[in-house]
Amino acid sequence: MKPKKLTDLIDIDELKSLQNKFAGATGMGCVSEDLNGELIKSNYIADFCIFTRLSEKGCSRCKQCEHADIRKAADSKQMHISRCHAGLVNFTAPIFVNGDYVGAIMGGQVFDRQPDIEKIKELAKELDIPEGRYIEAAREIPIIPRKRIEGAAELLSVTANMLSEKACEKFNAEARLQEAERISNAKLSFISRLSHDIRTPIGIINNMTDFALEDIGNKEKVQDDLMKIRSATKYLLSLINDVLDLSKIESGKIELHPEPYTFKDFMQYLGTLIQSMCDEKGITFKIESEHVVDPIYVDKIRFNQIGMNLLSNAVKYTPPGGTITYINDAVLLSDTQARLRVTVKDTGIGMSPEFLKKIFAPYSQELDNPLRDEATVSTGLGMSIVAKLIDLMNGKITIDSEVGKGTTVTWEAVLPHHIDAAAKDEESAEQKTQAETGKLSGRVLFVEDNEINSMIADRLLEDIGITADCEGNGKDGVSRFNHSPLGFYDAILMDIQMPVMNGIDAVKAIRKLSREDACTIPVYALTADAYSDLNDKLDEYGFNGLLLKPMDRASLYTTLSTHMKKT
């Protein structure tokens, strides 16, 4: 947002009053000039200057002198003292708002020595002004010592600074208001789009559930219905996660957890998804690996998130028949560090220079791009999340794009690299396989007020070999544990938000029980609130860890495997 002209930021009557006060205090003339060349006059204008400006030639000369003085003052960003074509001394102080010139205030219209009457006569003749009256007007102009003129110029410079501050305050206030309105409108638009994006998968889930019930006797149809339900559910969860991720990042509550990651594993995860998306749309997908350094240490979830956002955007905004290229380029800097540079190029609709300036702002979308498909749905959160995640990695991202000529996104970061990490990665893969297929032996107390969640958990726990006893609130959970034999339960899974007694109060009550295993039994918090600060207070409340809903088999296995026997 560029500053407006001076008179949009300073009230004209206030400006005239200030000029009159200056003129009255110094005995000199004072005027202001706006960006468009409009003069804001005070009551102290010398007749000599009025007569001069009544002449077309005289007015032109005065304007030339003013514009030259203003240019010099604006270029130097300080007071400029000069002598006009008629010999009068003037001084000009520029007014800036956030570094941008918005106008000037000028003083003077005085002589610092006796006027050259012969020159005045020549000027009167040249400008077609009555000689006698022109000479009389020249003699009425005060003759003021140069030192006093310079003092007045200094005063005007202070006045200009004051006007700059005042104009800056108003401009910044208006800018903040406009930004607040923009954000408010963007949020309203975002909520509208988010409502659409949420209702769409919910509609799919509702309808496909009805279809699954109708198709209950046809195994193939039921499987297809359930796969569509799963797909819609995953999309819905990813959408919610995007909103939560942005909130976490902006509040500084997100942390990176680096672990070994190979280019092959990344492409196995992401390449298949993107290739499928490109095939559906008739887009060519290319993978170019100029240099690979394996493995690098990154937060796999966040690294995948960056890649998925950039590539899915490329698919979304590239018409059928286009091409998307993923370029991986890594350089080994030392035995412990590598520089990774990732480039995603597409032949899509591109973006305007104006939109590129705000592409990383939350909720931003170029809805007025003439090539954008009206059916394209987006929350406008992806690039904001990407930029913030890359910033968390101390990396940088650049975008080169032009409407109709595609987009190139490049991001790079220096990441940890260890030669011996491959073995750890293999160990991690083995652990992941165990989490997906392994079995445990033990018993847990599951405290949850939602019956469906209890049923789901019971089935998941049963699938990994664990027996679960369920209670519907914290009070009953405490009682169930207190009346159980010593060592009967291997762990407790405790929901946080429950009636009668919540999970936090319940675990505190358990820890205070007078039985040997009250302080040692592992208790894990269950919550669907991914944005709470519970994770920071687990020890304080008495929990051993946290499980985020919706739960899955792998997370349950990984969490409980440290407390139970593997079979």
Coordinates of C-alpha atoms in Angstrom, one line a residue, residues 150-494:
E150 CA 18.3 30.0 7.8
G151 CA 16.7 29.9 11.3
A152 CA 13.3 30.1 9.8
A153 CA 14.2 27.3 7.4
E154 CA 15.3 25.2 10.4
L155 CA 11.9 25.8 12.0
L156 CA 10.1 24.8 8.8
S157 CA 12.2 21.7 8.7
V158 CA 11.1 20.8 12.2
T159 CA 7.5 21.5 11.1
A160 CA 7.9 19.2 8.1
N161 CA 9.2 16.4 10.4
M162 CA 6.2 16.9 12.6
L163 CA 3.9 16.7 9.6
S164 CA 5.7 13.6 8.4
E165 CA 5.1 11.9 11.8
K166 CA 1.4 13.0 11.9
A167 CA 0.9 11.8 8.3
C168 CA 2.7 8.6 9.0
E169 CA 0.5 7.9 12.1
K170 CA -2.6 8.4 10.0
F171 CA -1.4 6.3 7.1
N172 CA -0.2 3.5 9.3
A173 CA -3.6 3.5 11.2
E174 CA -5.4 3.4 7.8
A175 CA -3.1 0.6 6.6
R176 CA -3.7 -1.4 9.8
L177 CA -7.4 -0.9 9.4
Q178 CA -7.3 -2.0 5.8
E179 CA -5.1 -5.0 6.7
A180 CA -7.5 -5.9 9.5
E181 CA -10.4 -5.6 7.0
R182 CA -8.5 -7.7 4.5
I183 CA -7.8 -10.4 7.0
S184 CA -11.4 -10.3 8.3
N185 CA -12.7 -10.6 4.7
A186 CA -10.1 -13.3 4.0
K187 CA -11.2 -15.2 7.1
L188 CA -14.8 -15.0 6.2
S189 CA -14.0 -16.2 2.7
F190 CA -11.9 -18.9 4.2
I191 CA -14.6 -20.0 6.6
S192 CA -17.0 -20.2 3.7
R193 CA -14.6 -22.3 1.6
L194 CA -13.7 -24.4 4.7
S195 CA -17.4 -25.0 5.3
H196 CA -17.7 -26.2 1.7
D197 CA -14.5 -28.3 2.0
I198 CA -15.8 -29.9 5.2
R199 CA -19.3 -30.5 4.0
T200 CA -18.1 -32.2 0.8
P201 CA -16.3 -35.2 2.4
I202 CA -19.0 -35.4 5.1
G203 CA -21.6 -35.6 2.4
I204 CA -19.5 -38.4 0.7
I205 CA -19.2 -40.2 4.1
N206 CA -22.9 -40.0 4.8
N207 CA -24.0 -41.1 1.3
M208 CA -21.4 -43.8 0.9
T209 CA -22.4 -45.2 4.3
D210 CA -26.0 -45.4 3.1
F211 CA -24.7 -47.1 0.0
A212 CA -22.6 -49.5 2.0
L213 CA -25.7 -50.5 4.0
E214 CA -27.6 -51.0 0.8
D215 CA -24.8 -53.0 -0.7
I216 CA -24.2 -55.2 2.3
G217 CA -24.7 -58.4 0.3
N218 CA -22.3 -57.4 -2.4
K219 CA -18.7 -57.6 -1.1
E220 CA -17.1 -55.8 -4.0
K221 CA -19.5 -52.9 -3.9
V222 CA -19.2 -52.6 -0.1
Q223 CA -15.4 -52.6 -0.4
D224 CA -15.6 -49.8 -3.0
D225 CA -18.0 -47.8 -0.8
L226 CA -15.7 -48.2 2.2
M227 CA -12.6 -47.2 0.2
K228 CA -14.4 -44.0 -0.8
I229 CA -15.4 -43.4 2.8
R230 CA -11.8 -43.9 3.9
S231 CA -10.5 -41.5 1.2
A232 CA -13.1 -38.8 2.2
T233 CA -12.2 -39.3 5.9
K234 CA -8.4 -38.9 5.2
Y235 CA -9.1 -35.7 3.2
L236 CA -11.3 -34.3 6.0
L237 CA -8.6 -35.1 8.6
S238 CA -5.8 -33.5 6.5
L239 CA -7.9 -30.3 6.1
I240 CA -8.4 -30.0 9.8
N241 CA -4.7 -30.7 10.4
D242 CA -3.8 -27.9 8.0
V243 CA -5.9 -25.4 10.0
L244 CA -4.4 -26.7 13.3
D245 CA -0.9 -26.7 11.9
L246 CA -1.1 -23.1 10.8
S247 CA -2.4 -22.1 14.3
K248 CA 0.4 -24.1 16.0
I249 CA 3.1 -22.6 13.8
E250 CA 1.9 -19.1 14.2
S251 CA 1.8 -19.5 18.0
G252 CA 5.2 -21.2 18.1
K253 CA 3.8 -24.5 19.4
I254 CA 5.1 -26.7 16.6
E255 CA 8.4 -28.6 16.9
L256 CA 10.4 -30.6 14.4
H257 CA 11.5 -34.1 15.1
P258 CA 14.3 -35.1 12.7
E259 CA 15.0 -38.7 11.7
P260 CA 16.8 -40.4 8.8
Y261 CA 15.0 -40.2 5.5
T262 CA 16.1 -41.4 2.1
F263 CA 15.1 -40.0 -1.3
K264 CA 13.8 -43.5 -2.3
D265 CA 11.4 -43.6 0.7
F266 CA 10.2 -40.1 0.1
M267 CA 9.4 -40.9 -3.6
Q268 CA 7.7 -44.2 -2.6
Y269 CA 5.5 -42.2 -0.3
L270 CA 4.8 -39.1 -2.4
G271 CA 5.5 -40.3 -6.0
T272 CA 2.8 -42.8 -6.0
L273 CA 0.2 -40.3 -4.8
I274 CA 1.2 -37.6 -7.2
Q275 CA 1.5 -40.0 -10.1
S276 CA -2.0 -41.1 -9.5
M277 CA -3.3 -37.5 -9.3
C278 CA -1.5 -36.7 -12.6
D279 CA -2.8 -39.8 -14.3
E280 CA -6.4 -38.8 -13.4
K281 CA -5.9 -35.4 -14.9
G282 CA -3.8 -36.3 -18.0
I283 CA -0.6 -34.6 -16.7
T284 CA 3.0 -35.8 -17.3
F285 CA 4.9 -36.2 -14.0
K286 CA 8.7 -36.3 -14.2
I287 CA 11.2 -36.9 -11.4
E288 CA 14.8 -35.7 -11.9
S289 CA 17.4 -36.5 -9.3
E290 CA 20.6 -34.6 -10.1
H291 CA 22.4 -35.5 -6.9
V292 CA 21.2 -37.5 -3.9
V293 CA 22.7 -37.5 -0.4
D294 CA 21.2 -40.3 1.7
P295 CA 20.0 -40.3 4.3
I296 CA 19.2 -36.7 5.5
Y297 CA 17.8 -35.9 8.9
V298 CA 14.3 -34.3 8.6
D299 CA 11.0 -34.4 10.3
K300 CA 9.4 -36.9 7.9
I301 CA 5.8 -35.7 8.4
R302 CA 6.7 -32.1 7.8
F303 CA 9.0 -32.9 4.9
N304 CA 6.2 -34.9 3.3
Q305 CA 3.8 -32.0 4.0
I306 CA 6.0 -29.6 2.1
G307 CA 6.4 -31.9 -0.8
M308 CA 2.7 -32.8 -0.9
N309 CA 1.6 -29.1 -0.8
L310 CA 3.9 -28.0 -3.6
L311 CA 3.2 -31.0 -5.9
S312 CA -0.6 -31.0 -5.3
N313 CA -0.7 -27.3 -6.0
A314 CA 1.2 -27.9 -9.3
V315 CA -1.4 -30.6 -10.2
K316 CA -4.3 -28.4 -9.2
Y317 CA -3.3 -25.5 -11.3
T318 CA -1.8 -27.3 -14.3
P319 CA -4.4 -28.1 -17.1
P320 CA -4.6 -31.5 -18.8
G321 CA -1.7 -32.1 -21.1
G322 CA 0.7 -30.1 -19.0
T323 CA 3.9 -31.3 -17.3
I324 CA 5.1 -31.3 -13.7
T325 CA 8.8 -31.8 -12.9
Y326 CA 10.2 -32.6 -9.4
I327 CA 14.0 -32.0 -9.2
N328 CA 16.0 -33.2 -6.3
D329 CA 19.5 -31.8 -5.9
A330 CA 21.6 -32.3 -2.8
V331 CA 25.3 -31.4 -2.2
L332 CA 27.3 -32.9 0.6
L333 CA 28.9 -30.1 2.6
S334 CA 30.6 -32.3 5.2
D335 CA 30.3 -35.6 6.9
T336 CA 27.5 -34.2 9.0
Q337 CA 25.7 -31.7 6.7
A338 CA 24.1 -31.5 3.3
R339 CA 22.5 -28.8 1.3
L340 CA 19.2 -29.9 -0.2
R341 CA 17.6 -28.0 -3.1
V342 CA 14.1 -29.0 -4.3
T343 CA 12.5 -27.5 -7.4
V344 CA 8.9 -28.1 -8.5
K345 CA 8.2 -26.8 -12.0
D346 CA 4.9 -26.8 -13.8
T347 CA 3.4 -25.6 -17.1
G348 CA 0.2 -24.4 -15.3
I349 CA -1.8 -21.2 -15.2
G350 CA 0.9 -19.2 -13.3
M351 CA 0.5 -16.3 -11.0
S352 CA 0.6 -12.5 -11.3
P353 CA 3.4 -10.4 -9.8
E354 CA 0.8 -8.7 -7.5
F355 CA -0.3 -12.1 -6.1
L356 CA 3.3 -13.3 -5.6
K357 CA 3.8 -10.5 -3.1
K358 CA 1.2 -12.0 -0.8
I359 CA 1.2 -15.7 -1.7
F360 CA 2.6 -16.7 1.7
A361 CA -0.2 -14.8 3.6
P362 CA -2.8 -17.1 5.2
Y363 CA -6.1 -17.5 3.2
S364 CA -4.6 -15.9 0.1
Q365 CA -5.8 -17.1 -3.3
E366 CA -5.7 -15.5 -6.8
L367 CA -9.4 -15.8 -7.5
D368 CA -9.2 -13.3 -10.3
N369 CA -6.6 -15.2 -12.3
P370 CA -8.3 -15.4 -15.8
L371 CA -7.0 -18.9 -16.3
R372 CA -8.2 -20.3 -13.0
D373 CA -10.8 -23.0 -13.2
E374 CA -13.9 -21.8 -11.2
A375 CA -14.3 -25.3 -9.9
T376 CA -10.9 -25.2 -8.2
V377 CA -11.3 -25.6 -4.5
S378 CA -8.6 -24.4 -2.1
T379 CA -8.4 -23.1 1.5
G380 CA -5.4 -20.8 0.7
L381 CA -3.4 -22.3 3.7
G382 CA -1.0 -24.6 1.9
M383 CA 1.7 -22.1 0.9
S384 CA 1.6 -20.3 4.2
I385 CA 2.2 -23.6 6.0
V386 CA 5.0 -24.5 3.6
A387 CA 6.8 -21.2 4.0
K388 CA 6.6 -21.4 7.8
L389 CA 7.8 -25.0 7.9
I390 CA 10.8 -24.2 5.6
D391 CA 11.5 -21.2 7.9
L392 CA 11.5 -23.6 10.9
M393 CA 14.2 -25.6 9.0
N394 CA 16.2 -22.4 8.5
G395 CA 15.6 -22.7 4.8
K396 CA 14.4 -20.3 2.1
I397 CA 11.8 -20.6 -0.6
T398 CA 11.6 -18.6 -3.9
I399 CA 8.9 -18.6 -6.6
D400 CA 9.2 -17.6 -10.2
S401 CA 5.8 -17.4 -12.0
E402 CA 4.0 -15.6 -14.8
V403 CA 0.3 -15.8 -15.7
G404 CA -0.1 -18.4 -18.5
K405 CA 3.6 -19.5 -18.4
G406 CA 3.7 -21.8 -15.4
T407 CA 5.4 -21.7 -12.0
T408 CA 8.8 -22.7 -10.6
V409 CA 9.1 -23.1 -6.8
T410 CA 12.5 -23.7 -5.3
W411 CA 13.3 -24.3 -1.7
E412 CA 16.6 -25.2 0.0
A413 CA 18.0 -25.8 3.4
V414 CA 21.1 -27.1 5.1
L415 CA 20.2 -30.4 6.8
P416 CA 22.0 -32.9 9.1
H417 CA 23.4 -35.9 7.4
H418 CA 25.1 -39.0 8.9
I419 CA 26.7 -41.9 7.1
D420 CA 25.7 -44.4 9.8
A421 CA 22.1 -43.3 9.7
A422 CA 21.2 -45.9 7.1
A423 CA 21.3 -48.7 9.8
K424 CA 19.1 -46.6 12.1
D425 CA 16.7 -46.1 9.2
E426 CA 16.5 -49.8 8.6
E427 CA 15.8 -50.3 12.3
S428 CA 13.1 -47.7 12.2
A429 CA 11.5 -49.4 9.2
E430 CA 11.6 -52.7 11.1
Q431 CA 9.9 -51.1 14.1
K432 CA 7.2 -49.6 11.7
T433 CA 6.5 -53.0 10.3
Q434 CA 6.2 -54.4 13.8
A435 CA 3.7 -51.6 14.7
E436 CA 1.6 -52.5 11.7
T437 CA 1.6 -56.3 12.2
G438 CA 2.9 -57.2 15.7
K439 CA 1.0 -58.5 18.7
L440 CA 1.3 -57.8 22.4
S441 CA 0.0 -59.4 25.5
G442 CA -1.6 -57.5 28.4
R443 CA -4.6 -55.6 29.8
V444 CA -5.5 -51.9 29.9
L445 CA -8.1 -49.8 31.6
F446 CA -9.7 -47.6 28.9
V447 CA -11.6 -44.6 30.2
E448 CA -13.8 -42.8 27.6
D449 CA -17.3 -41.4 27.7
N450 CA -18.0 -41.9 24.0
E451 CA -19.3 -45.4 23.4
I452 CA -18.3 -45.5 19.7
N453 CA -14.8 -44.4 20.5
S454 CA -14.7 -47.1 23.2
M455 CA -15.9 -49.7 20.7
I456 CA -13.2 -48.6 18.2
A457 CA -10.5 -48.7 20.8
D458 CA -11.6 -52.0 22.1
R459 CA -11.4 -53.5 18.6
L460 CA -8.0 -51.9 17.9
L461 CA -6.6 -53.1 21.2
E462 CA -8.0 -56.6 20.6
D463 CA -6.4 -56.6 17.2
I464 CA -2.9 -56.2 18.8
G465 CA -3.7 -58.8 21.5
I466 CA -4.6 -56.5 24.4
T467 CA -7.7 -57.0 26.6
A468 CA -9.5 -53.7 27.5
D469 CA -11.8 -52.9 30.4
C470 CA -13.9 -49.8 29.6
E471 CA -15.4 -47.1 31.9
G472 CA -17.4 -44.0 30.9
N473 CA -16.0 -41.3 33.1
G474 CA -13.0 -40.4 35.3
K475 CA -14.7 -41.2 38.6
D476 CA -15.6 -44.7 37.6
G477 CA -12.2 -45.2 36.1
V478 CA -10.5 -44.3 39.4
S479 CA -12.8 -46.7 41.2
R480 CA -12.3 -49.5 38.7
F481 CA -8.5 -49.2 39.1
N482 CA -8.6 -48.9 42.9
H483 CA -10.7 -52.1 43.3
S484 CA -8.5 -54.1 40.9
P485 CA -5.8 -56.5 42.1
L486 CA -2.3 -55.2 42.4
G487 CA -0.6 -55.2 38.9
F488 CA -3.9 -56.2 37.2
Y489 CA -3.5 -53.5 34.6
D490 CA -0.4 -52.9 32.5
A491 CA -1.5 -49.3 31.5
I492 CA -4.4 -46.9 31.6
L493 CA -5.7 -44.9 28.6
M494 CA -7.5 -41.8 29.9

